Structures are given as structure tokens and as C-alpha cells.
Amino acid sequence: MASARALLDGAAMDDSSLIERSLAEPELFAVLFDRHSDEIFRYTARRLGAEIAEDAVADVFLIAFRRRHRYDAARADARPWLYGIATNVVAQNRRAERRRNRAMARIAPDRPGSFDERSAERVTAERLQPRLARILLGLSAAERDLLLLVAWAELTYEDAAQALGIPIGTVRSRLHRVRAKVRRALGGADPFDPDA
């Protein structure tokens, strides 16, 4: 069992050092879980629903633990690696994701309350949610994975490329195509332009 001192030391390490040290002291992998599980849960819950996300997160970290000996030690941040695993776990649950998107696409947006009750931004997001869910259904799995890693997980293009195991040029060109599809589906509005 890892000593309290080892766990404290682990908390001060970057992800790469922590993963490397967990090869000799497997208990230290719990620090990586504590550090990133909430973020991975939010991502998987948005894609699959909260009811499936807990099991998905457990799968992500079990796979990561089993594959930690193959982790690229040159990368201090394990988030892209974990998101790549999470994307694969989501792919194994594709039917659940499609059911969730279909349900979201059918939901009629609530009537907005007074401005005091809701901000204009939230009202707009709620109105767009069914429409965006329909748009997501029209994307290929690869397009959807990339878009959601950049939009929801807020990964950089480089991190998304690492997570998906594709070249950064592919990330750029694929995102360009996806954004064009989304703009067309929204009647020319650009949801990626904060000034729009």
C-alpha cells in the first residue's frame, strides 16, 4: 500500500512522472484518477448520459491503468491520452450516444422565462440544443468525435490529434469541413464565432 508521503509526492508530479512512477507503485495511479476523472466524467456524460458515464469512466481508467506502460513519457499532460481512451469507450457505446442525440433532437425547447430568470445566452443554448443534436446525428463518428473533443473537452488541435491518433493536418481539414456542415445546417450562422 502506498504511503501517505508517496501519495503526496504523486500529487506534486506532472502526469507523465506520475504514470511512470505508478509502474513500480500502482497505487499512485489513483492520483491520476483523482486529478482527471471529473473532467472525463463530464465529457462521457454529455456524450452518453450520466447513467452510462460512471461505467464509462471506470472503463477509461481501467484501460489507462493496464496500458500505462505504453504511455508516451514525453507528454507531461495525460488529458489527451485519457480523452482518446474515452472516445474509444464512447465508440463502444455508440448506440447509447445515438439514442441520446435522437432524444435531444426531439425535445422542444422550453419557452424562455423573463430575463431575470434566465440569461439570454442560456435561452439561446436551450433553443439550439435539439437542432445541434440533429446536426450531430448527421456527422460521421470521426467528425463527431473530433468536434466534441475540441468543443466540449476544449482540447487544442494538437491534443485532439494525439487523442485520436491522427495527424494535426487531418484535424484542421476535418474541423474545417465539420464547421462548414454545421454552418449550413444552421442556415449560415457560425456557432464557432463568438461575435456572431
Short mmCIF file of N, CA and C in Angstrom, two decimals:
data_model
loop_
_atom_site.label_atom_id
_atom_site.label_comp_id
_atom_site.label_asym_id
_atom_site.label_seq_id
_atom_site.Cartn_x
_atom_site.Cartn_y
_atom_site.Cartn_z
N MET A 1 0.85 -1.18 0.00
CA MET A 1 0.00 0.00 0.00
C MET A 1 0.89 1.24 0.00
N ALA A 2 0.52 2.20 -0.81
CA ALA A 2 1.32 3.42 -0.90
C ALA A 2 1.22 4.21 0.38
N SER A 3 2.33 4.75 0.78
CA SER A 3 2.33 5.57 1.99
C SER A 3 1.68 6.91 1.69
N ALA A 4 1.26 7.59 2.74
CA ALA A 4 0.68 8.92 2.58
C ALA A 4 1.70 9.86 1.94
N ARG A 5 2.96 9.69 2.28
CA ARG A 5 4.03 10.51 1.71
C ARG A 5 4.13 10.29 0.20
N ALA A 6 4.04 9.03 -0.24
CA ALA A 6 4.12 8.73 -1.68
C ALA A 6 2.94 9.35 -2.42
N LEU A 7 1.75 9.32 -1.82
CA LEU A 7 0.59 9.93 -2.46
C LEU A 7 0.73 11.44 -2.53
N LEU A 8 1.28 12.04 -1.49
CA LEU A 8 1.53 13.49 -1.51
C LEU A 8 2.56 13.84 -2.57
N ASP A 9 3.61 13.04 -2.66
CA ASP A 9 4.62 13.26 -3.71
C ASP A 9 3.98 13.13 -5.09
N GLY A 10 3.11 12.14 -5.24
CA GLY A 10 2.43 11.93 -6.51
C GLY A 10 1.57 13.11 -6.90
N ALA A 11 0.95 13.75 -5.92
CA ALA A 11 0.10 14.90 -6.21
C ALA A 11 0.90 16.07 -6.76
N ALA A 12 2.17 16.14 -6.45
CA ALA A 12 3.01 17.24 -6.91
C ALA A 12 3.65 16.96 -8.28
N MET A 13 3.54 15.73 -8.78
CA MET A 13 4.17 15.34 -10.05
C MET A 13 3.28 15.70 -11.24
N ASP A 14 3.92 15.89 -12.40
CA ASP A 14 3.12 16.01 -13.62
C ASP A 14 2.62 14.60 -13.97
N ASP A 15 1.67 14.54 -14.88
CA ASP A 15 1.05 13.26 -15.22
C ASP A 15 2.05 12.22 -15.71
N SER A 16 2.98 12.63 -16.53
CA SER A 16 3.95 11.70 -17.09
C SER A 16 4.79 11.04 -15.99
N SER A 17 5.29 11.86 -15.08
CA SER A 17 6.11 11.33 -13.98
C SER A 17 5.27 10.42 -13.09
N LEU A 18 4.04 10.82 -12.88
CA LEU A 18 3.14 10.03 -12.03
C LEU A 18 2.88 8.66 -12.66
N ILE A 19 2.60 8.65 -13.95
CA ILE A 19 2.34 7.38 -14.63
C ILE A 19 3.59 6.49 -14.60
N GLU A 20 4.74 7.09 -14.85
CA GLU A 20 5.99 6.32 -14.81
C GLU A 20 6.22 5.72 -13.43
N ARG A 21 6.01 6.52 -12.41
CA ARG A 21 6.23 6.02 -11.05
C ARG A 21 5.19 4.98 -10.65
N SER A 22 3.98 5.07 -11.24
CA SER A 22 2.94 4.09 -10.92
C SER A 22 3.27 2.70 -11.44
N LEU A 23 4.24 2.61 -12.34
CA LEU A 23 4.66 1.28 -12.81
C LEU A 23 5.26 0.47 -11.67
N ALA A 24 5.96 1.15 -10.77
CA ALA A 24 6.55 0.48 -9.61
C ALA A 24 5.62 0.53 -8.40
N GLU A 25 4.82 1.60 -8.33
CA GLU A 25 3.88 1.78 -7.22
C GLU A 25 2.48 2.00 -7.79
N PRO A 26 1.78 0.91 -8.15
CA PRO A 26 0.49 1.02 -8.85
C PRO A 26 -0.55 1.88 -8.11
N GLU A 27 -0.45 1.95 -6.79
CA GLU A 27 -1.43 2.72 -6.01
C GLU A 27 -1.41 4.20 -6.40
N LEU A 28 -0.29 4.67 -6.89
CA LEU A 28 -0.16 6.08 -7.26
C LEU A 28 -1.05 6.46 -8.44
N PHE A 29 -1.50 5.47 -9.20
CA PHE A 29 -2.38 5.76 -10.33
C PHE A 29 -3.67 6.41 -9.85
N ALA A 30 -4.02 6.18 -8.59
CA ALA A 30 -5.21 6.80 -8.01
C ALA A 30 -5.12 8.32 -8.06
N VAL A 31 -3.91 8.87 -7.97
CA VAL A 31 -3.73 10.32 -8.05
C VAL A 31 -4.15 10.81 -9.43
N LEU A 32 -3.79 10.07 -10.48
CA LEU A 32 -4.20 10.43 -11.84
C LEU A 32 -5.72 10.38 -11.97
N PHE A 33 -6.33 9.37 -11.39
CA PHE A 33 -7.79 9.26 -11.38
C PHE A 33 -8.40 10.47 -10.69
N ASP A 34 -7.91 10.79 -9.51
CA ASP A 34 -8.44 11.93 -8.76
C ASP A 34 -8.28 13.23 -9.54
N ARG A 35 -7.20 13.35 -10.25
CA ARG A 35 -6.88 14.56 -10.99
C ARG A 35 -7.78 14.77 -12.21
N HIS A 36 -8.16 13.70 -12.90
CA HIS A 36 -8.84 13.85 -14.19
C HIS A 36 -10.21 13.18 -14.31
N SER A 37 -10.63 12.42 -13.34
CA SER A 37 -11.88 11.65 -13.51
C SER A 37 -13.11 12.53 -13.64
N ASP A 38 -13.17 13.65 -12.92
CA ASP A 38 -14.35 14.51 -13.03
C ASP A 38 -14.50 15.07 -14.44
N GLU A 39 -13.38 15.49 -15.02
CA GLU A 39 -13.41 16.04 -16.37
C GLU A 39 -13.82 14.98 -17.40
N ILE A 40 -13.27 13.79 -17.26
CA ILE A 40 -13.61 12.69 -18.17
C ILE A 40 -15.07 12.29 -17.98
N PHE A 41 -15.55 12.34 -16.74
CA PHE A 41 -16.96 12.03 -16.48
C PHE A 41 -17.86 13.04 -17.20
N ARG A 42 -17.55 14.34 -17.08
CA ARG A 42 -18.39 15.35 -17.74
C ARG A 42 -18.45 15.11 -19.25
N TYR A 43 -17.32 14.78 -19.84
CA TYR A 43 -17.27 14.53 -21.28
C TYR A 43 -18.12 13.31 -21.66
N THR A 44 -17.93 12.21 -20.95
CA THR A 44 -18.68 10.99 -21.29
C THR A 44 -20.17 11.15 -20.97
N ALA A 45 -20.49 11.89 -19.92
CA ALA A 45 -21.89 12.11 -19.58
C ALA A 45 -22.59 12.93 -20.66
N ARG A 46 -21.91 13.90 -21.21
CA ARG A 46 -22.51 14.71 -22.28
C ARG A 46 -22.73 13.87 -23.54
N ARG A 47 -21.88 12.89 -23.73
CA ARG A 47 -21.99 12.06 -24.94
C ARG A 47 -22.93 10.88 -24.75
N LEU A 48 -22.93 10.29 -23.55
CA LEU A 48 -23.68 9.05 -23.35
C LEU A 48 -24.82 9.16 -22.34
N GLY A 49 -24.82 10.20 -21.54
CA GLY A 49 -25.78 10.32 -20.46
C GLY A 49 -25.13 9.90 -19.16
N ALA A 50 -25.57 10.51 -18.08
CA ALA A 50 -24.96 10.28 -16.76
C ALA A 50 -25.08 8.83 -16.32
N GLU A 51 -26.17 8.18 -16.72
CA GLU A 51 -26.40 6.80 -16.27
C GLU A 51 -25.35 5.83 -16.80
N ILE A 52 -24.78 6.12 -17.94
CA ILE A 52 -23.75 5.24 -18.53
C ILE A 52 -22.35 5.77 -18.23
N ALA A 53 -22.24 7.05 -17.95
CA ALA A 53 -20.93 7.70 -17.83
C ALA A 53 -20.08 7.13 -16.70
N GLU A 54 -20.68 6.79 -15.58
CA GLU A 54 -19.87 6.25 -14.46
C GLU A 54 -19.14 4.98 -14.89
N ASP A 55 -19.87 4.09 -15.54
CA ASP A 55 -19.23 2.86 -16.01
C ASP A 55 -18.19 3.17 -17.09
N ALA A 56 -18.48 4.14 -17.94
CA ALA A 56 -17.54 4.51 -18.99
C ALA A 56 -16.25 5.05 -18.39
N VAL A 57 -16.36 5.89 -17.37
CA VAL A 57 -15.16 6.45 -16.72
C VAL A 57 -14.35 5.34 -16.06
N ALA A 58 -15.03 4.41 -15.44
CA ALA A 58 -14.33 3.27 -14.84
C ALA A 58 -13.57 2.50 -15.91
N ASP A 59 -14.21 2.30 -17.06
CA ASP A 59 -13.55 1.61 -18.18
C ASP A 59 -12.34 2.39 -18.67
N VAL A 60 -12.48 3.72 -18.79
CA VAL A 60 -11.38 4.57 -19.27
C VAL A 60 -10.16 4.40 -18.38
N PHE A 61 -10.36 4.50 -17.07
CA PHE A 61 -9.21 4.44 -16.18
C PHE A 61 -8.68 3.02 -16.01
N LEU A 62 -9.51 2.02 -16.16
CA LEU A 62 -9.01 0.64 -16.14
C LEU A 62 -8.13 0.39 -17.36
N ILE A 63 -8.58 0.83 -18.52
CA ILE A 63 -7.78 0.69 -19.74
C ILE A 63 -6.48 1.48 -19.60
N ALA A 64 -6.58 2.70 -19.10
CA ALA A 64 -5.37 3.54 -18.92
C ALA A 64 -4.39 2.86 -17.97
N PHE A 65 -4.90 2.30 -16.90
CA PHE A 65 -4.04 1.62 -15.92
C PHE A 65 -3.32 0.44 -16.59
N ARG A 66 -4.07 -0.33 -17.34
CA ARG A 66 -3.48 -1.50 -17.99
C ARG A 66 -2.48 -1.13 -19.08
N ARG A 67 -2.66 0.05 -19.68
CA ARG A 67 -1.78 0.46 -20.78
C ARG A 67 -0.75 1.52 -20.34
N ARG A 68 -0.64 1.78 -19.08
CA ARG A 68 0.23 2.87 -18.62
C ARG A 68 1.70 2.65 -18.99
N HIS A 69 2.09 1.40 -19.17
CA HIS A 69 3.48 1.13 -19.57
C HIS A 69 3.76 1.61 -20.99
N ARG A 70 2.70 1.88 -21.79
CA ARG A 70 2.88 2.35 -23.16
C ARG A 70 2.70 3.87 -23.28
N TYR A 71 2.52 4.54 -22.15
CA TYR A 71 2.30 5.99 -22.18
C TYR A 71 3.55 6.70 -22.69
N ASP A 72 3.37 7.70 -23.53
CA ASP A 72 4.47 8.50 -24.08
C ASP A 72 4.96 9.46 -23.00
N ALA A 73 6.08 9.14 -22.38
CA ALA A 73 6.60 9.92 -21.25
C ALA A 73 7.00 11.34 -21.65
N ALA A 74 7.10 11.61 -22.93
CA ALA A 74 7.43 12.96 -23.38
C ALA A 74 6.26 13.93 -23.21
N ARG A 75 5.10 13.41 -22.95
CA ARG A 75 3.90 14.23 -22.79
C ARG A 75 3.57 14.38 -21.31
N ALA A 76 3.75 15.59 -20.79
CA ALA A 76 3.53 15.84 -19.36
C ALA A 76 2.06 15.75 -18.97
N ASP A 77 1.16 16.09 -19.88
CA ASP A 77 -0.28 16.12 -19.62
C ASP A 77 -0.93 14.87 -20.19
N ALA A 78 -1.60 14.10 -19.35
CA ALA A 78 -2.24 12.85 -19.79
C ALA A 78 -3.65 13.06 -20.33
N ARG A 79 -4.17 14.27 -20.27
CA ARG A 79 -5.55 14.50 -20.70
C ARG A 79 -5.82 14.04 -22.14
N PRO A 80 -4.99 14.40 -23.12
CA PRO A 80 -5.28 13.93 -24.49
C PRO A 80 -5.32 12.40 -24.57
N TRP A 81 -4.42 11.74 -23.89
CA TRP A 81 -4.38 10.28 -23.86
C TRP A 81 -5.67 9.73 -23.26
N LEU A 82 -6.10 10.32 -22.14
CA LEU A 82 -7.33 9.86 -21.48
C LEU A 82 -8.56 10.14 -22.35
N TYR A 83 -8.58 11.31 -23.01
CA TYR A 83 -9.70 11.61 -23.90
C TYR A 83 -9.71 10.67 -25.09
N GLY A 84 -8.56 10.26 -25.58
CA GLY A 84 -8.51 9.27 -26.66
C GLY A 84 -9.12 7.95 -26.22
N ILE A 85 -8.78 7.52 -25.02
CA ILE A 85 -9.37 6.29 -24.49
C ILE A 85 -10.87 6.48 -24.30
N ALA A 86 -11.27 7.64 -23.77
CA ALA A 86 -12.69 7.92 -23.55
C ALA A 86 -13.47 7.91 -24.87
N THR A 87 -12.86 8.45 -25.91
CA THR A 87 -13.51 8.46 -27.23
C THR A 87 -13.72 7.04 -27.72
N ASN A 88 -12.76 6.17 -27.48
CA ASN A 88 -12.92 4.76 -27.87
C ASN A 88 -14.00 4.07 -27.04
N VAL A 89 -14.07 4.40 -25.76
CA VAL A 89 -15.13 3.82 -24.90
C VAL A 89 -16.50 4.32 -25.37
N VAL A 90 -16.58 5.59 -25.73
CA VAL A 90 -17.84 6.13 -26.27
C VAL A 90 -18.21 5.37 -27.55
N ALA A 91 -17.21 5.11 -28.39
CA ALA A 91 -17.47 4.39 -29.64
C ALA A 91 -18.06 3.02 -29.37
N GLN A 92 -17.65 2.39 -28.29
CA GLN A 92 -18.20 1.09 -27.93
C GLN A 92 -19.65 1.23 -27.46
N ASN A 93 -20.03 2.44 -27.10
CA ASN A 93 -21.40 2.72 -26.64
C ASN A 93 -22.14 3.59 -27.65
N ARG A 94 -21.78 3.50 -28.92
CA ARG A 94 -22.35 4.36 -29.97
C ARG A 94 -23.88 4.35 -29.98
N ARG A 95 -24.46 3.20 -29.78
CA ARG A 95 -25.93 3.13 -29.80
C ARG A 95 -26.53 4.01 -28.72
N ALA A 96 -25.91 4.01 -27.54
CA ALA A 96 -26.42 4.85 -26.45
C ALA A 96 -26.28 6.33 -26.81
N GLU A 97 -25.16 6.69 -27.45
CA GLU A 97 -24.96 8.08 -27.86
C GLU A 97 -26.00 8.48 -28.90
N ARG A 98 -26.27 7.60 -29.87
CA ARG A 98 -27.27 7.92 -30.90
C ARG A 98 -28.66 8.06 -30.28
N ARG A 99 -29.01 7.17 -29.35
CA ARG A 99 -30.32 7.29 -28.67
C ARG A 99 -30.43 8.62 -27.94
N ARG A 100 -29.35 9.01 -27.26
CA ARG A 100 -29.36 10.27 -26.52
C ARG A 100 -29.50 11.45 -27.48
N ASN A 101 -28.78 11.46 -28.58
CA ASN A 101 -28.88 12.55 -29.55
C ASN A 101 -30.26 12.60 -30.19
N ARG A 102 -30.84 11.43 -30.50
CA ARG A 102 -32.20 11.41 -31.06
C ARG A 102 -33.20 11.98 -30.06
N ALA A 103 -33.06 11.60 -28.81
CA ALA A 103 -33.97 12.13 -27.78
C ALA A 103 -33.81 13.64 -27.65
N MET A 104 -32.56 14.12 -27.66
CA MET A 104 -32.31 15.56 -27.56
C MET A 104 -32.87 16.29 -28.78
N ALA A 105 -32.80 15.67 -29.94
CA ALA A 105 -33.30 16.30 -31.16
C ALA A 105 -34.82 16.44 -31.14
N ARG A 106 -35.51 15.56 -30.42
CA ARG A 106 -36.97 15.61 -30.35
C ARG A 106 -37.49 16.57 -29.29
N ILE A 107 -36.64 16.96 -28.37
CA ILE A 107 -37.09 17.82 -27.27
C ILE A 107 -37.41 19.21 -27.81
N ALA A 108 -38.61 19.64 -27.51
CA ALA A 108 -38.97 21.02 -27.89
C ALA A 108 -38.40 21.94 -26.82
N PRO A 109 -37.77 23.03 -27.24
CA PRO A 109 -37.20 23.94 -26.24
C PRO A 109 -38.29 24.57 -25.39
N ASP A 110 -37.99 24.77 -24.12
CA ASP A 110 -38.92 25.44 -23.21
C ASP A 110 -39.12 26.88 -23.65
N ARG A 111 -40.26 27.40 -23.31
CA ARG A 111 -40.48 28.83 -23.52
C ARG A 111 -39.57 29.58 -22.56
N PRO A 112 -38.87 30.56 -23.05
CA PRO A 112 -37.99 31.30 -22.14
C PRO A 112 -38.80 32.08 -21.11
N GLY A 113 -38.28 32.13 -19.91
CA GLY A 113 -38.89 32.93 -18.85
C GLY A 113 -38.44 34.36 -19.00
N SER A 114 -38.66 35.14 -17.97
CA SER A 114 -38.23 36.52 -18.02
C SER A 114 -36.71 36.58 -18.04
N PHE A 115 -36.20 37.75 -18.43
CA PHE A 115 -34.75 37.91 -18.48
C PHE A 115 -34.15 37.71 -17.11
N ASP A 116 -34.88 38.08 -16.07
CA ASP A 116 -34.38 37.89 -14.71
C ASP A 116 -34.21 36.42 -14.38
N GLU A 117 -35.05 35.57 -14.97
CA GLU A 117 -34.99 34.14 -14.67
C GLU A 117 -33.87 33.43 -15.43
N ARG A 118 -33.59 33.88 -16.64
CA ARG A 118 -32.58 33.20 -17.48
C ARG A 118 -31.79 34.24 -18.23
N SER A 119 -30.54 33.95 -18.43
CA SER A 119 -29.73 34.86 -19.23
C SER A 119 -30.03 34.59 -20.70
N ALA A 120 -29.79 35.57 -21.55
CA ALA A 120 -30.04 35.42 -22.98
C ALA A 120 -29.19 34.29 -23.56
N GLU A 121 -27.98 34.13 -23.06
CA GLU A 121 -27.09 33.08 -23.56
C GLU A 121 -27.67 31.70 -23.30
N ARG A 122 -28.21 31.50 -22.10
CA ARG A 122 -28.78 30.19 -21.76
C ARG A 122 -30.01 29.90 -22.60
N VAL A 123 -30.85 30.90 -22.81
CA VAL A 123 -32.05 30.71 -23.63
C VAL A 123 -31.65 30.30 -25.04
N THR A 124 -30.66 30.96 -25.61
CA THR A 124 -30.19 30.63 -26.95
C THR A 124 -29.67 29.19 -26.99
N ALA A 125 -28.88 28.82 -25.99
CA ALA A 125 -28.32 27.46 -25.94
C ALA A 125 -29.44 26.42 -25.84
N GLU A 126 -30.45 26.70 -25.03
CA GLU A 126 -31.54 25.74 -24.89
C GLU A 126 -32.34 25.61 -26.18
N ARG A 127 -32.54 26.71 -26.88
CA ARG A 127 -33.27 26.65 -28.15
C ARG A 127 -32.48 25.90 -29.20
N LEU A 128 -31.16 26.03 -29.18
CA LEU A 128 -30.33 25.38 -30.19
C LEU A 128 -30.08 23.90 -29.89
N GLN A 129 -30.28 23.48 -28.65
CA GLN A 129 -29.90 22.12 -28.26
C GLN A 129 -30.54 21.04 -29.14
N PRO A 130 -31.86 21.04 -29.37
CA PRO A 130 -32.41 19.99 -30.24
C PRO A 130 -31.85 20.06 -31.66
N ARG A 131 -31.66 21.26 -32.16
CA ARG A 131 -31.13 21.44 -33.51
C ARG A 131 -29.69 20.93 -33.59
N LEU A 132 -28.88 21.26 -32.59
CA LEU A 132 -27.50 20.78 -32.58
C LEU A 132 -27.43 19.27 -32.45
N ALA A 133 -28.35 18.70 -31.67
CA ALA A 133 -28.38 17.23 -31.54
C ALA A 133 -28.67 16.60 -32.90
N ARG A 134 -29.59 17.20 -33.67
CA ARG A 134 -29.88 16.68 -35.02
C ARG A 134 -28.65 16.81 -35.92
N ILE A 135 -27.95 17.92 -35.79
CA ILE A 135 -26.74 18.12 -36.59
C ILE A 135 -25.69 17.06 -36.23
N LEU A 136 -25.51 16.80 -34.93
CA LEU A 136 -24.55 15.78 -34.51
C LEU A 136 -24.89 14.42 -35.08
N LEU A 137 -26.19 14.12 -35.18
CA LEU A 137 -26.61 12.84 -35.76
C LEU A 137 -26.20 12.73 -37.23
N GLY A 138 -26.10 13.87 -37.91
CA GLY A 138 -25.74 13.87 -39.32
C GLY A 138 -24.25 13.80 -39.59
N LEU A 139 -23.44 13.91 -38.54
CA LEU A 139 -21.99 13.83 -38.71
C LEU A 139 -21.53 12.38 -38.63
N SER A 140 -20.42 12.08 -39.27
CA SER A 140 -19.83 10.75 -39.11
C SER A 140 -19.29 10.64 -37.69
N ALA A 141 -19.03 9.43 -37.25
CA ALA A 141 -18.49 9.22 -35.91
C ALA A 141 -17.16 9.94 -35.74
N ALA A 142 -16.31 9.90 -36.76
CA ALA A 142 -15.00 10.56 -36.68
C ALA A 142 -15.15 12.07 -36.58
N GLU A 143 -16.09 12.63 -37.36
CA GLU A 143 -16.33 14.07 -37.29
C GLU A 143 -16.87 14.48 -35.93
N ARG A 144 -17.83 13.71 -35.44
CA ARG A 144 -18.45 14.00 -34.13
C ARG A 144 -17.41 13.90 -33.02
N ASP A 145 -16.59 12.86 -33.04
CA ASP A 145 -15.56 12.70 -32.01
C ASP A 145 -14.64 13.92 -31.97
N LEU A 146 -14.17 14.34 -33.14
CA LEU A 146 -13.25 15.46 -33.21
C LEU A 146 -13.92 16.75 -32.74
N LEU A 147 -15.10 17.02 -33.25
CA LEU A 147 -15.81 18.25 -32.89
C LEU A 147 -16.03 18.33 -31.38
N LEU A 148 -16.44 17.23 -30.78
CA LEU A 148 -16.75 17.26 -29.35
C LEU A 148 -15.49 17.31 -28.48
N LEU A 149 -14.40 16.74 -28.95
CA LEU A 149 -13.14 16.88 -28.21
C LEU A 149 -12.68 18.33 -28.19
N VAL A 150 -12.88 19.03 -29.30
CA VAL A 150 -12.47 20.43 -29.37
C VAL A 150 -13.49 21.33 -28.67
N ALA A 151 -14.79 21.08 -28.89
CA ALA A 151 -15.82 21.95 -28.34
C ALA A 151 -16.10 21.69 -26.86
N TRP A 152 -16.26 20.44 -26.48
CA TRP A 152 -16.63 20.14 -25.09
C TRP A 152 -15.42 19.93 -24.20
N ALA A 153 -14.44 19.18 -24.67
CA ALA A 153 -13.27 18.91 -23.84
C ALA A 153 -12.26 20.04 -23.93
N GLU A 154 -12.46 20.95 -24.89
CA GLU A 154 -11.60 22.11 -25.08
C GLU A 154 -10.14 21.73 -25.31
N LEU A 155 -9.95 20.63 -26.06
CA LEU A 155 -8.59 20.23 -26.41
C LEU A 155 -8.09 21.12 -27.54
N THR A 156 -6.80 21.36 -27.55
CA THR A 156 -6.17 22.06 -28.66
C THR A 156 -6.18 21.12 -29.86
N TYR A 157 -5.89 21.66 -31.04
CA TYR A 157 -5.81 20.81 -32.22
C TYR A 157 -4.75 19.73 -32.04
N GLU A 158 -3.61 20.11 -31.47
CA GLU A 158 -2.53 19.14 -31.25
C GLU A 158 -2.98 18.04 -30.28
N ASP A 159 -3.65 18.43 -29.19
CA ASP A 159 -4.12 17.44 -28.22
C ASP A 159 -5.19 16.55 -28.83
N ALA A 160 -6.08 17.12 -29.64
CA ALA A 160 -7.11 16.32 -30.30
C ALA A 160 -6.47 15.33 -31.27
N ALA A 161 -5.43 15.77 -31.98
CA ALA A 161 -4.72 14.87 -32.88
C ALA A 161 -4.11 13.71 -32.10
N GLN A 162 -3.51 14.03 -30.95
CA GLN A 162 -2.94 12.97 -30.13
C GLN A 162 -4.02 12.03 -29.61
N ALA A 163 -5.12 12.60 -29.14
CA ALA A 163 -6.21 11.78 -28.58
C ALA A 163 -6.76 10.80 -29.61
N LEU A 164 -6.88 11.26 -30.85
CA LEU A 164 -7.48 10.44 -31.90
C LEU A 164 -6.46 9.65 -32.72
N GLY A 165 -5.17 9.94 -32.49
CA GLY A 165 -4.13 9.24 -33.23
C GLY A 165 -4.13 9.58 -34.71
N ILE A 166 -4.39 10.87 -35.02
CA ILE A 166 -4.40 11.32 -36.40
C ILE A 166 -3.46 12.52 -36.54
N PRO A 167 -2.99 12.82 -37.75
CA PRO A 167 -2.12 13.97 -37.93
C PRO A 167 -2.87 15.28 -37.68
N ILE A 168 -2.14 16.29 -37.25
CA ILE A 168 -2.75 17.58 -36.96
C ILE A 168 -3.36 18.20 -38.22
N GLY A 169 -2.78 17.94 -39.38
CA GLY A 169 -3.36 18.43 -40.63
C GLY A 169 -4.75 17.85 -40.87
N THR A 170 -4.93 16.58 -40.50
CA THR A 170 -6.24 15.94 -40.62
C THR A 170 -7.23 16.60 -39.67
N VAL A 171 -6.77 16.94 -38.47
CA VAL A 171 -7.64 17.64 -37.52
C VAL A 171 -8.12 18.95 -38.14
N ARG A 172 -7.20 19.72 -38.69
CA ARG A 172 -7.56 21.03 -39.27
C ARG A 172 -8.55 20.88 -40.42
N SER A 173 -8.25 19.98 -41.36
CA SER A 173 -9.12 19.85 -42.52
C SER A 173 -10.48 19.27 -42.13
N ARG A 174 -10.49 18.30 -41.23
CA ARG A 174 -11.75 17.70 -40.81
C ARG A 174 -12.61 18.73 -40.08
N LEU A 175 -12.00 19.52 -39.19
CA LEU A 175 -12.76 20.55 -38.48
C LEU A 175 -13.29 21.61 -39.43
N HIS A 176 -12.52 21.95 -40.45
CA HIS A 176 -12.98 22.91 -41.44
C HIS A 176 -14.26 22.38 -42.11
N ARG A 177 -14.24 21.12 -42.51
CA ARG A 177 -15.43 20.51 -43.15
C ARG A 177 -16.60 20.45 -42.19
N VAL A 178 -16.34 20.07 -40.94
CA VAL A 178 -17.41 19.96 -39.95
C VAL A 178 -18.04 21.33 -39.70
N ARG A 179 -17.21 22.34 -39.54
CA ARG A 179 -17.74 23.69 -39.30
C ARG A 179 -18.60 24.15 -40.47
N ALA A 180 -18.18 23.84 -41.68
CA ALA A 180 -18.97 24.21 -42.86
C ALA A 180 -20.32 23.48 -42.82
N LYS A 181 -20.33 22.21 -42.48
CA LYS A 181 -21.59 21.45 -42.38
C LYS A 181 -22.51 22.06 -41.33
N VAL A 182 -21.93 22.40 -40.16
CA VAL A 182 -22.74 22.96 -39.08
C VAL A 182 -23.29 24.32 -39.49
N ARG A 183 -22.47 25.15 -40.13
CA ARG A 183 -22.95 26.46 -40.59
C ARG A 183 -24.11 26.30 -41.57
N ARG A 184 -23.96 25.37 -42.52
CA ARG A 184 -25.05 25.13 -43.49
C ARG A 184 -26.31 24.68 -42.78
N ALA A 185 -26.16 23.77 -41.82
CA ALA A 185 -27.33 23.25 -41.10
C ALA A 185 -28.00 24.33 -40.24
N LEU A 186 -27.24 25.34 -39.83
CA LEU A 186 -27.79 26.44 -39.04
C LEU A 186 -28.18 27.63 -39.92
N GLY A 187 -28.26 27.41 -41.20
CA GLY A 187 -28.69 28.47 -42.11
C GLY A 187 -27.67 29.58 -42.28
N GLY A 188 -26.40 29.23 -42.19
CA GLY A 188 -25.34 30.22 -42.41
C GLY A 188 -24.78 30.81 -41.13
N ALA A 189 -25.45 30.64 -40.00
CA ALA A 189 -24.93 31.16 -38.73
C ALA A 189 -23.69 30.37 -38.35
N ASP A 190 -22.73 31.07 -37.77
CA ASP A 190 -21.48 30.42 -37.36
C ASP A 190 -21.47 30.28 -35.84
N PRO A 191 -21.75 29.08 -35.32
CA PRO A 191 -21.77 28.89 -33.88
C PRO A 191 -20.37 28.93 -33.26
N PHE A 192 -19.34 28.97 -34.11
CA PHE A 192 -17.97 28.97 -33.63
C PHE A 192 -17.41 30.38 -33.54
N ASP A 193 -18.19 31.37 -34.00
CA ASP A 193 -17.75 32.76 -33.96
C ASP A 193 -18.38 33.43 -32.74
N PRO A 194 -17.58 33.78 -31.73
CA PRO A 194 -18.15 34.36 -30.51
C PRO A 194 -18.77 35.73 -30.74
N ASP A 195 -18.46 36.39 -31.84
CA ASP A 195 -19.00 37.71 -32.12
C ASP A 195 -20.27 37.65 -32.98
N ALA A 196 -20.63 36.43 -33.41
CA ALA A 196 -21.79 36.31 -34.29
C ALA A 196 -23.09 36.48 -33.53
#
